[in-house]
Amino acid sequence: MKKVVSLGLAAVMAGSLVACGGNTDTTTTAAETEAGADQKETAADESKEEAGNEAQESSATDLEGSFKIGVIGPLTGDAAAYGLAVQHGAEIAAQEINAAGGINGAAIEIQAQDDEADPEKSVNAYNTLKDWGMQMLVGTTTSGACIAVAAETVNDNMFQITPSGSAVECVANPNAFRVCFSDPDQGTASAKYIGENKMATKVAIIYDKSSVYSDGIRETFVSEAANQGIEIVASEAFTADSKTDFSVQLDKAKDAGAELVFLPIYYQEASIILKQASDKEFSPIFFGVDGMDGILSVENFDTSLAENVMLLTPFAADADDAKDFTTKYVEAYGETPNQFAADAYDAVYAVAEAAKVAGVTPDMSYSDICDALIPAMTQITIDGLTGTGTTWNEAGEPNKDPKAVKIVGGKYEMQ
């Protein structure tokens, strides 16, 4: 069961757990863009979606009114493993919260929109959710899209919490918060982890210079590496237009004697790098960040190539404190949750707790809700899937301990 602690407002919390009378339909849907609709859905996919919708419907009876929470992420395309995980993690959190009495006696209603990890499409998705009546936003999922939408939410005064938008700019505005660590924090934490655990002294980096996410992490990693006695023996870039052949980058890392290759990149490119490194009989330690979460689900990828790969991520599906969530997720969607699902789950719980503290009601405008939630976010503490005792500062950044996992036997092992 999710544990939540509010600071100084226990009486408000206690009152908010009492459900009011009524029977409101709060069906959760996953709206698809025209691009996604063109793709043929399999029977298995339909079954997963129906399971998620039924779980949401069954948990929201006997509640009066509903808060409309929007979710934006790539539900189709190369980054769909992220967006779908965010959608599903949010749905499970909403189910649990509704079953426990909702937010101040009102249910949570969720609608997800597909942005294909594209900034322009993400803004379109945001406008679609506004037309639906969204009052709070959990999103967006990827950094570039999140920055574009953040420019809209600040102008509208819409409360925004991104599960996984890690670029600094994602929470530059006072209405925006995040669950994951920022790119600078990930780069610094990774270098500290490698140095403090004496994993390597000669490190190569392969990164995407066309990605704000990847380049931001690389920059702070390099800065902290100097403090950890780590020598950067190679720093090799690629771009979105050249992400299928990494022979040059791997050869330079190998020739430079790299003991560890740091990969601040997404899982699709990482899976190709691991395959090509194996073909070259190059076997350093590979260490990634949260963008690599999902590598075990890449279609036709030999997961044995990821054995002993490490990544900085706050969630492991097999961890003791994640078993209940993982069981629900597998039952509803037929697959193992990743960190992005856990981030979204915690995001919805954070919104719910801040809403209880602020005493907001569904009949309030989204702007008034935003004004109430901003100060409330700095007054809550949650014990979530991605960290215990998590708090937020006025800059929208979370305060929690970083964690790393190692892939062993096709599963994550928390270190």
PDB file of C-alpha atoms in Angstrom, residues 123-319:
ATOM      1  CA  VAL A 123       1.509  20.959 -27.897  1.00  0.00           C
ATOM      2  CA  ASN A 124      -1.363  19.680 -30.031  1.00  0.00           C
ATOM      3  CA  ALA A 125      -1.960  16.920 -27.492  1.00  0.00           C
ATOM      4  CA  TYR A 126      -1.965  19.509 -24.717  1.00  0.00           C
ATOM      5  CA  ASN A 127      -4.594  21.573 -26.496  1.00  0.00           C
ATOM      6  CA  THR A 128      -6.714  18.468 -27.027  1.00  0.00           C
ATOM      7  CA  LEU A 129      -6.586  17.756 -23.306  1.00  0.00           C
ATOM      8  CA  LYS A 130      -7.504  21.357 -22.512  1.00  0.00           C
ATOM      9  CA  ASP A 131     -10.573  20.964 -24.726  1.00  0.00           C
ATOM     10  CA  TRP A 132     -11.412  17.831 -22.726  1.00  0.00           C
ATOM     11  CA  GLY A 133     -11.325  19.879 -19.528  1.00  0.00           C
ATOM     12  CA  MET A 134      -7.952  18.910 -18.078  1.00  0.00           C
ATOM     13  CA  GLN A 135      -7.226  20.453 -14.672  1.00  0.00           C
ATOM     14  CA  MET A 136      -3.727  19.052 -14.019  1.00  0.00           C
ATOM     15  CA  LEU A 137      -1.062  17.639 -16.322  1.00  0.00           C
ATOM     16  CA  VAL A 138       1.146  14.605 -15.718  1.00  0.00           C
ATOM     17  CA  GLY A 139       3.606  15.085 -18.535  1.00  0.00           C
ATOM     18  CA  THR A 140       5.085  15.280 -20.806  1.00  0.00           C
ATOM     19  CA  THR A 141       7.228  12.174 -20.962  1.00  0.00           C
ATOM     20  CA  THR A 142      10.268  13.222 -23.019  1.00  0.00           C
ATOM     21  CA  SER A 143      12.328  16.362 -22.450  1.00  0.00           C
ATOM     22  CA  GLY A 144      12.030  18.102 -25.823  1.00  0.00           C
ATOM     23  CA  ALA A 145       8.266  17.745 -25.848  1.00  0.00           C
ATOM     24  CA  CYS A 146       8.071  18.738 -22.191  1.00  0.00           C
ATOM     25  CA  ILE A 147       9.912  22.006 -22.787  1.00  0.00           C
ATOM     26  CA  ALA A 148       7.514  22.905 -25.595  1.00  0.00           C
ATOM     27  CA  VAL A 149       4.443  22.154 -23.475  1.00  0.00           C
ATOM     28  CA  ALA A 150       5.886  23.933 -20.431  1.00  0.00           C
ATOM     29  CA  ALA A 151       5.778  27.168 -22.416  1.00  0.00           C
ATOM     30  CA  GLU A 152       2.030  26.630 -22.786  1.00  0.00           C
ATOM     31  CA  THR A 153       1.282  25.563 -19.211  1.00  0.00           C
ATOM     32  CA  VAL A 154       3.002  28.587 -17.670  1.00  0.00           C
ATOM     33  CA  ASN A 155       0.985  30.951 -19.866  1.00  0.00           C
ATOM     34  CA  ASP A 156      -2.225  29.114 -18.966  1.00  0.00           C
ATOM     35  CA  ASN A 157      -1.290  28.672 -15.288  1.00  0.00           C
ATOM     36  CA  MET A 158      -1.899  24.921 -15.560  1.00  0.00           C
ATOM     37  CA  PHE A 159      -0.239  22.731 -12.907  1.00  0.00           C
ATOM     38  CA  GLN A 160       2.324  20.411 -14.497  1.00  0.00           C
ATOM     39  CA  ILE A 161       4.365  17.535 -13.106  1.00  0.00           C
ATOM     40  CA  THR A 162       6.529  15.560 -15.498  1.00  0.00           C
ATOM     41  CA  PRO A 163       7.370  11.982 -14.562  1.00  0.00           C
ATOM     42  CA  SER A 164      10.474  11.828 -16.727  1.00  0.00           C
ATOM     43  CA  GLY A 165      11.252  15.135 -18.444  1.00  0.00           C
ATOM     44  CA  SER A 166      14.783  15.551 -17.160  1.00  0.00           C
ATOM     45  CA  ALA A 167      16.071  18.616 -19.020  1.00  0.00           C
ATOM     46  CA  VAL A 168      16.613  21.621 -16.750  1.00  0.00           C
ATOM     47  CA  GLU A 169      14.147  23.694 -18.778  1.00  0.00           C
ATOM     48  CA  CYS A 170      11.302  21.264 -18.102  1.00  0.00           C
ATOM     49  CA  VAL A 171      10.686  22.759 -14.652  1.00  0.00           C
ATOM     50  CA  ALA A 172      12.048  26.268 -15.173  1.00  0.00           C
ATOM     51  CA  ASN A 173       8.597  27.742 -14.494  1.00  0.00           C
ATOM     52  CA  PRO A 174       6.967  27.961 -11.045  1.00  0.00           C
ATOM     53  CA  ASN A 175       3.973  25.811 -12.064  1.00  0.00           C
ATOM     54  CA  ALA A 176       6.139  22.828 -13.073  1.00  0.00           C
ATOM     55  CA  PHE A 177       7.583  19.982 -10.994  1.00  0.00           C
ATOM     56  CA  ARG A 178       9.229  16.671 -11.801  1.00  0.00           C
ATOM     57  CA  VAL A 179       9.603  13.177 -10.307  1.00  0.00           C
ATOM     58  CA  CYS A 180      12.832  12.085 -11.999  1.00  0.00           C
ATOM     59  CA  PHE A 181      16.251  13.614 -11.483  1.00  0.00           C
ATOM     60  CA  SER A 182      17.308  16.413 -13.826  1.00  0.00           C
ATOM     61  CA  ASP A 183      19.919  15.788 -16.508  1.00  0.00           C
ATOM     62  CA  PRO A 184      22.659  17.575 -14.520  1.00  0.00           C
ATOM     63  CA  ASP A 185      21.819  15.541 -11.443  1.00  0.00           C
ATOM     64  CA  GLN A 186      21.935  12.284 -13.430  1.00  0.00           C
ATOM     65  CA  GLY A 187      25.329  13.087 -14.918  1.00  0.00           C
ATOM     66  CA  THR A 188      26.798  14.103 -11.583  1.00  0.00           C
ATOM     67  CA  ALA A 189      25.294  11.133  -9.730  1.00  0.00           C
ATOM     68  CA  SER A 190      26.563   8.675 -12.365  1.00  0.00           C
ATOM     69  CA  ALA A 191      30.143   9.963 -12.143  1.00  0.00           C
ATOM     70  CA  LYS A 192      29.995   9.872  -8.350  1.00  0.00           C
ATOM     71  CA  TYR A 193      28.655   6.314  -8.366  1.00  0.00           C
ATOM     72  CA  ILE A 194      31.355   5.086 -10.742  1.00  0.00           C
ATOM     73  CA  GLY A 195      34.105   6.886  -8.816  1.00  0.00           C
ATOM     74  CA  GLU A 196      32.973   6.050  -5.295  1.00  0.00           C
ATOM     75  CA  ASN A 197      32.526   2.382  -6.185  1.00  0.00           C
ATOM     76  CA  LYS A 198      35.881   2.348  -8.005  1.00  0.00           C
ATOM     77  CA  MET A 199      34.313   0.832 -11.113  1.00  0.00           C
ATOM     78  CA  ALA A 200      36.788   2.375 -13.579  1.00  0.00           C
ATOM     79  CA  THR A 201      39.366   5.114 -14.034  1.00  0.00           C
ATOM     80  CA  LYS A 202      39.393   5.179 -17.856  1.00  0.00           C
ATOM     81  CA  VAL A 203      35.941   6.002 -19.228  1.00  0.00           C
ATOM     82  CA  ALA A 204      34.620   6.598 -22.736  1.00  0.00           C
ATOM     83  CA  ILE A 205      31.352   8.360 -23.492  1.00  0.00           C
ATOM     84  CA  ILE A 206      29.039   7.744 -26.437  1.00  0.00           C
ATOM     85  CA  TYR A 207      26.287  10.338 -26.584  1.00  0.00           C
ATOM     86  CA  ASP A 208      23.704  11.972 -28.854  1.00  0.00           C
ATOM     87  CA  LYS A 209      24.781  15.566 -29.430  1.00  0.00           C
ATOM     88  CA  SER A 210      21.445  16.336 -31.089  1.00  0.00           C
ATOM     89  CA  SER A 211      19.597  15.491 -27.858  1.00  0.00           C
ATOM     90  CA  VAL A 212      19.201  18.018 -25.028  1.00  0.00           C
ATOM     91  CA  TYR A 213      18.786  15.060 -22.690  1.00  0.00           C
ATOM     92  CA  SER A 214      21.933  13.209 -23.725  1.00  0.00           C
ATOM     93  CA  ASP A 215      24.255  16.181 -24.070  1.00  0.00           C
ATOM     94  CA  GLY A 216      23.103  17.690 -20.772  1.00  0.00           C
ATOM     95  CA  ILE A 217      23.940  14.530 -18.863  1.00  0.00           C
ATOM     96  CA  ARG A 218      27.297  14.195 -20.633  1.00  0.00           C
ATOM     97  CA  GLU A 219      28.316  17.727 -19.672  1.00  0.00           C
ATOM     98  CA  THR A 220      27.835  17.307 -15.922  1.00  0.00           C
ATOM     99  CA  PHE A 221      29.283  13.788 -16.008  1.00  0.00           C
ATOM    100  CA  VAL A 222      32.516  15.184 -17.451  1.00  0.00           C
ATOM    101  CA  SER A 223      32.633  17.915 -14.793  1.00  0.00           C
ATOM    102  CA  GLU A 224      32.183  15.492 -11.898  1.00  0.00           C
ATOM    103  CA  ALA A 225      34.505  12.868 -13.422  1.00  0.00           C
ATOM    104  CA  ALA A 226      37.428  15.210 -12.744  1.00  0.00           C
ATOM    105  CA  ASN A 227      36.539  15.183  -9.055  1.00  0.00           C
ATOM    106  CA  GLN A 228      36.391  11.382  -9.007  1.00  0.00           C
ATOM    107  CA  GLY A 229      39.781  10.637 -10.546  1.00  0.00           C
ATOM    108  CA  ILE A 230      38.138   9.471 -13.773  1.00  0.00           C
ATOM    109  CA  GLU A 231      39.922  10.063 -17.060  1.00  0.00           C
ATOM    110  CA  ILE A 232      37.662  10.607 -20.092  1.00  0.00           C
ATOM    111  CA  VAL A 233      39.656   8.754 -22.745  1.00  0.00           C
ATOM    112  CA  ALA A 234      37.106   9.207 -25.524  1.00  0.00           C
ATOM    113  CA  SER A 235      33.961  11.296 -25.949  1.00  0.00           C
ATOM    114  CA  GLU A 236      32.226  10.276 -29.148  1.00  0.00           C
ATOM    115  CA  ALA A 237      29.034  11.801 -30.482  1.00  0.00           C
ATOM    116  CA  PHE A 238      26.307  10.752 -32.874  1.00  0.00           C
ATOM    117  CA  THR A 239      23.128  12.471 -34.006  1.00  0.00           C
ATOM    118  CA  ALA A 240      19.532  11.511 -34.644  1.00  0.00           C
ATOM    119  CA  ASP A 241      20.461  11.069 -38.298  1.00  0.00           C
ATOM    120  CA  SER A 242      23.364   8.705 -37.600  1.00  0.00           C
ATOM    121  CA  LYS A 243      22.239   6.261 -34.947  1.00  0.00           C
ATOM    122  CA  THR A 244      22.529   2.865 -36.596  1.00  0.00           C
ATOM    123  CA  ASP A 245      26.280   2.384 -36.978  1.00  0.00           C
ATOM    124  CA  PHE A 246      28.499   2.997 -33.959  1.00  0.00           C
ATOM    125  CA  SER A 247      31.647   1.334 -35.294  1.00  0.00           C
ATOM    126  CA  VAL A 248      33.764   4.481 -35.197  1.00  0.00           C
ATOM    127  CA  GLN A 249      32.719   5.391 -31.656  1.00  0.00           C
ATOM    128  CA  LEU A 250      33.299   1.871 -30.342  1.00  0.00           C
ATOM    129  CA  ASP A 251      36.674   1.551 -32.080  1.00  0.00           C
ATOM    130  CA  LYS A 252      37.877   4.803 -30.528  1.00  0.00           C
ATOM    131  CA  ALA A 253      36.695   3.737 -27.073  1.00  0.00           C
ATOM    132  CA  LYS A 254      38.383   0.351 -27.437  1.00  0.00           C
ATOM    133  CA  ASP A 255      41.635   1.768 -28.808  1.00  0.00           C
ATOM    134  CA  ALA A 256      41.740   4.299 -25.938  1.00  0.00           C
ATOM    135  CA  GLY A 257      41.621   1.496 -23.389  1.00  0.00           C
ATOM    136  CA  ALA A 258      38.221   2.374 -21.921  1.00  0.00           C
ATOM    137  CA  GLU A 259      37.335   0.173 -18.962  1.00  0.00           C
ATOM    138  CA  LEU A 260      33.817   1.578 -18.863  1.00  0.00           C
ATOM    139  CA  VAL A 261      31.595   3.140 -21.527  1.00  0.00           C
ATOM    140  CA  PHE A 262      29.094   5.681 -20.258  1.00  0.00           C
ATOM    141  CA  LEU A 263      25.894   5.793 -22.331  1.00  0.00           C
ATOM    142  CA  PRO A 264      23.670   8.800 -21.531  1.00  0.00           C
ATOM    143  CA  ILE A 265      21.286   7.746 -24.304  1.00  0.00           C
ATOM    144  CA  TYR A 266      18.007   5.977 -24.971  1.00  0.00           C
ATOM    145  CA  TYR A 267      17.543   2.240 -25.013  1.00  0.00           C
ATOM    146  CA  GLN A 268      17.096   1.802 -28.791  1.00  0.00           C
ATOM    147  CA  GLU A 269      20.569   3.133 -29.589  1.00  0.00           C
ATOM    148  CA  ALA A 270      22.039   1.353 -26.566  1.00  0.00           C
ATOM    149  CA  SER A 271      20.773  -1.999 -27.820  1.00  0.00           C
ATOM    150  CA  ILE A 272      22.557  -1.435 -31.141  1.00  0.00           C
ATOM    151  CA  ILE A 273      25.761  -0.394 -29.384  1.00  0.00           C
ATOM    152  CA  LEU A 274      25.750  -3.532 -27.229  1.00  0.00           C
ATOM    153  CA  LYS A 275      25.284  -5.742 -30.294  1.00  0.00           C
ATOM    154  CA  GLN A 276      28.044  -4.026 -32.254  1.00  0.00           C
ATOM    155  CA  ALA A 277      30.395  -4.056 -29.251  1.00  0.00           C
ATOM    156  CA  SER A 278      29.863  -7.808 -28.952  1.00  0.00           C
ATOM    157  CA  ASP A 279      30.646  -8.247 -32.631  1.00  0.00           C
ATOM    158  CA  LYS A 280      33.920  -6.403 -32.040  1.00  0.00           C
ATOM    159  CA  GLU A 281      34.669  -8.506 -28.925  1.00  0.00           C
ATOM    160  CA  PHE A 282      34.762  -5.288 -26.921  1.00  0.00           C
ATOM    161  CA  SER A 283      33.463  -5.938 -23.421  1.00  0.00           C
ATOM    162  CA  PRO A 284      33.912  -2.990 -21.056  1.00  0.00           C
ATOM    163  CA  ILE A 285      31.425  -2.162 -18.325  1.00  0.00           C
ATOM    164  CA  PHE A 286      28.469  -0.345 -19.877  1.00  0.00           C
ATOM    165  CA  PHE A 287      26.785   2.205 -17.619  1.00  0.00           C
ATOM    166  CA  GLY A 288      23.665   4.146 -18.586  1.00  0.00           C
ATOM    167  CA  VAL A 289      20.992   6.388 -17.135  1.00  0.00           C
ATOM    168  CA  ASP A 290      17.205   6.312 -17.030  1.00  0.00           C
ATOM    169  CA  GLY A 291      16.838   6.532 -20.820  1.00  0.00           C
ATOM    170  CA  MET A 292      18.208   2.995 -21.057  1.00  0.00           C
ATOM    171  CA  ASP A 293      15.312   1.667 -19.027  1.00  0.00           C
ATOM    172  CA  GLY A 294      13.378  -0.416 -21.549  1.00  0.00           C
ATOM    173  CA  ILE A 295      16.349  -2.070 -23.222  1.00  0.00           C
ATOM    174  CA  LEU A 296      15.157  -5.544 -22.218  1.00  0.00           C
ATOM    175  CA  SER A 297      11.928  -4.993 -24.152  1.00  0.00           C
ATOM    176  CA  VAL A 298      13.526  -4.103 -27.502  1.00  0.00           C
ATOM    177  CA  GLU A 299      12.096  -6.348 -30.202  1.00  0.00           C
ATOM    178  CA  ASN A 300      14.511  -9.051 -31.413  1.00  0.00           C
ATOM    179  CA  PHE A 301      17.229  -7.876 -29.003  1.00  0.00           C
ATOM    180  CA  ASP A 302      19.348 -10.632 -27.463  1.00  0.00           C
ATOM    181  CA  THR A 303      19.008  -9.706 -23.795  1.00  0.00           C
ATOM    182  CA  SER A 304      22.104 -11.721 -22.920  1.00  0.00           C
ATOM    183  CA  LEU A 305      24.074  -8.851 -24.490  1.00  0.00           C
ATOM    184  CA  ALA A 306      22.841  -6.643 -21.638  1.00  0.00           C
ATOM    185  CA  GLU A 307      24.206  -8.935 -18.919  1.00  0.00           C
ATOM    186  CA  ASN A 308      25.903  -6.869 -16.189  1.00  0.00           C
ATOM    187  CA  VAL A 309      24.944  -3.570 -17.817  1.00  0.00           C
ATOM    188  CA  MET A 310      24.309  -0.969 -15.130  1.00  0.00           C
ATOM    189  CA  LEU A 311      22.059   2.050 -15.189  1.00  0.00           C
ATOM    190  CA  LEU A 312      21.105   4.802 -12.825  1.00  0.00           C
ATOM    191  CA  THR A 313      17.418   4.244 -12.223  1.00  0.00           C
ATOM    192  CA  PRO A 314      15.309   4.444  -9.066  1.00  0.00           C
ATOM    193  CA  PHE A 315      13.094   1.443  -9.785  1.00  0.00           C
ATOM    194  CA  ALA A 316      13.427  -2.324 -10.123  1.00  0.00           C
ATOM    195  CA  ALA A 317      10.240  -4.282 -10.771  1.00  0.00           C
ATOM    196  CA  ASP A 318      11.466  -7.245  -8.709  1.00  0.00           C
ATOM    197  CA  ALA A 319      12.365  -5.192  -5.631  1.00  0.00           C
TER     198      ALA A 319
END
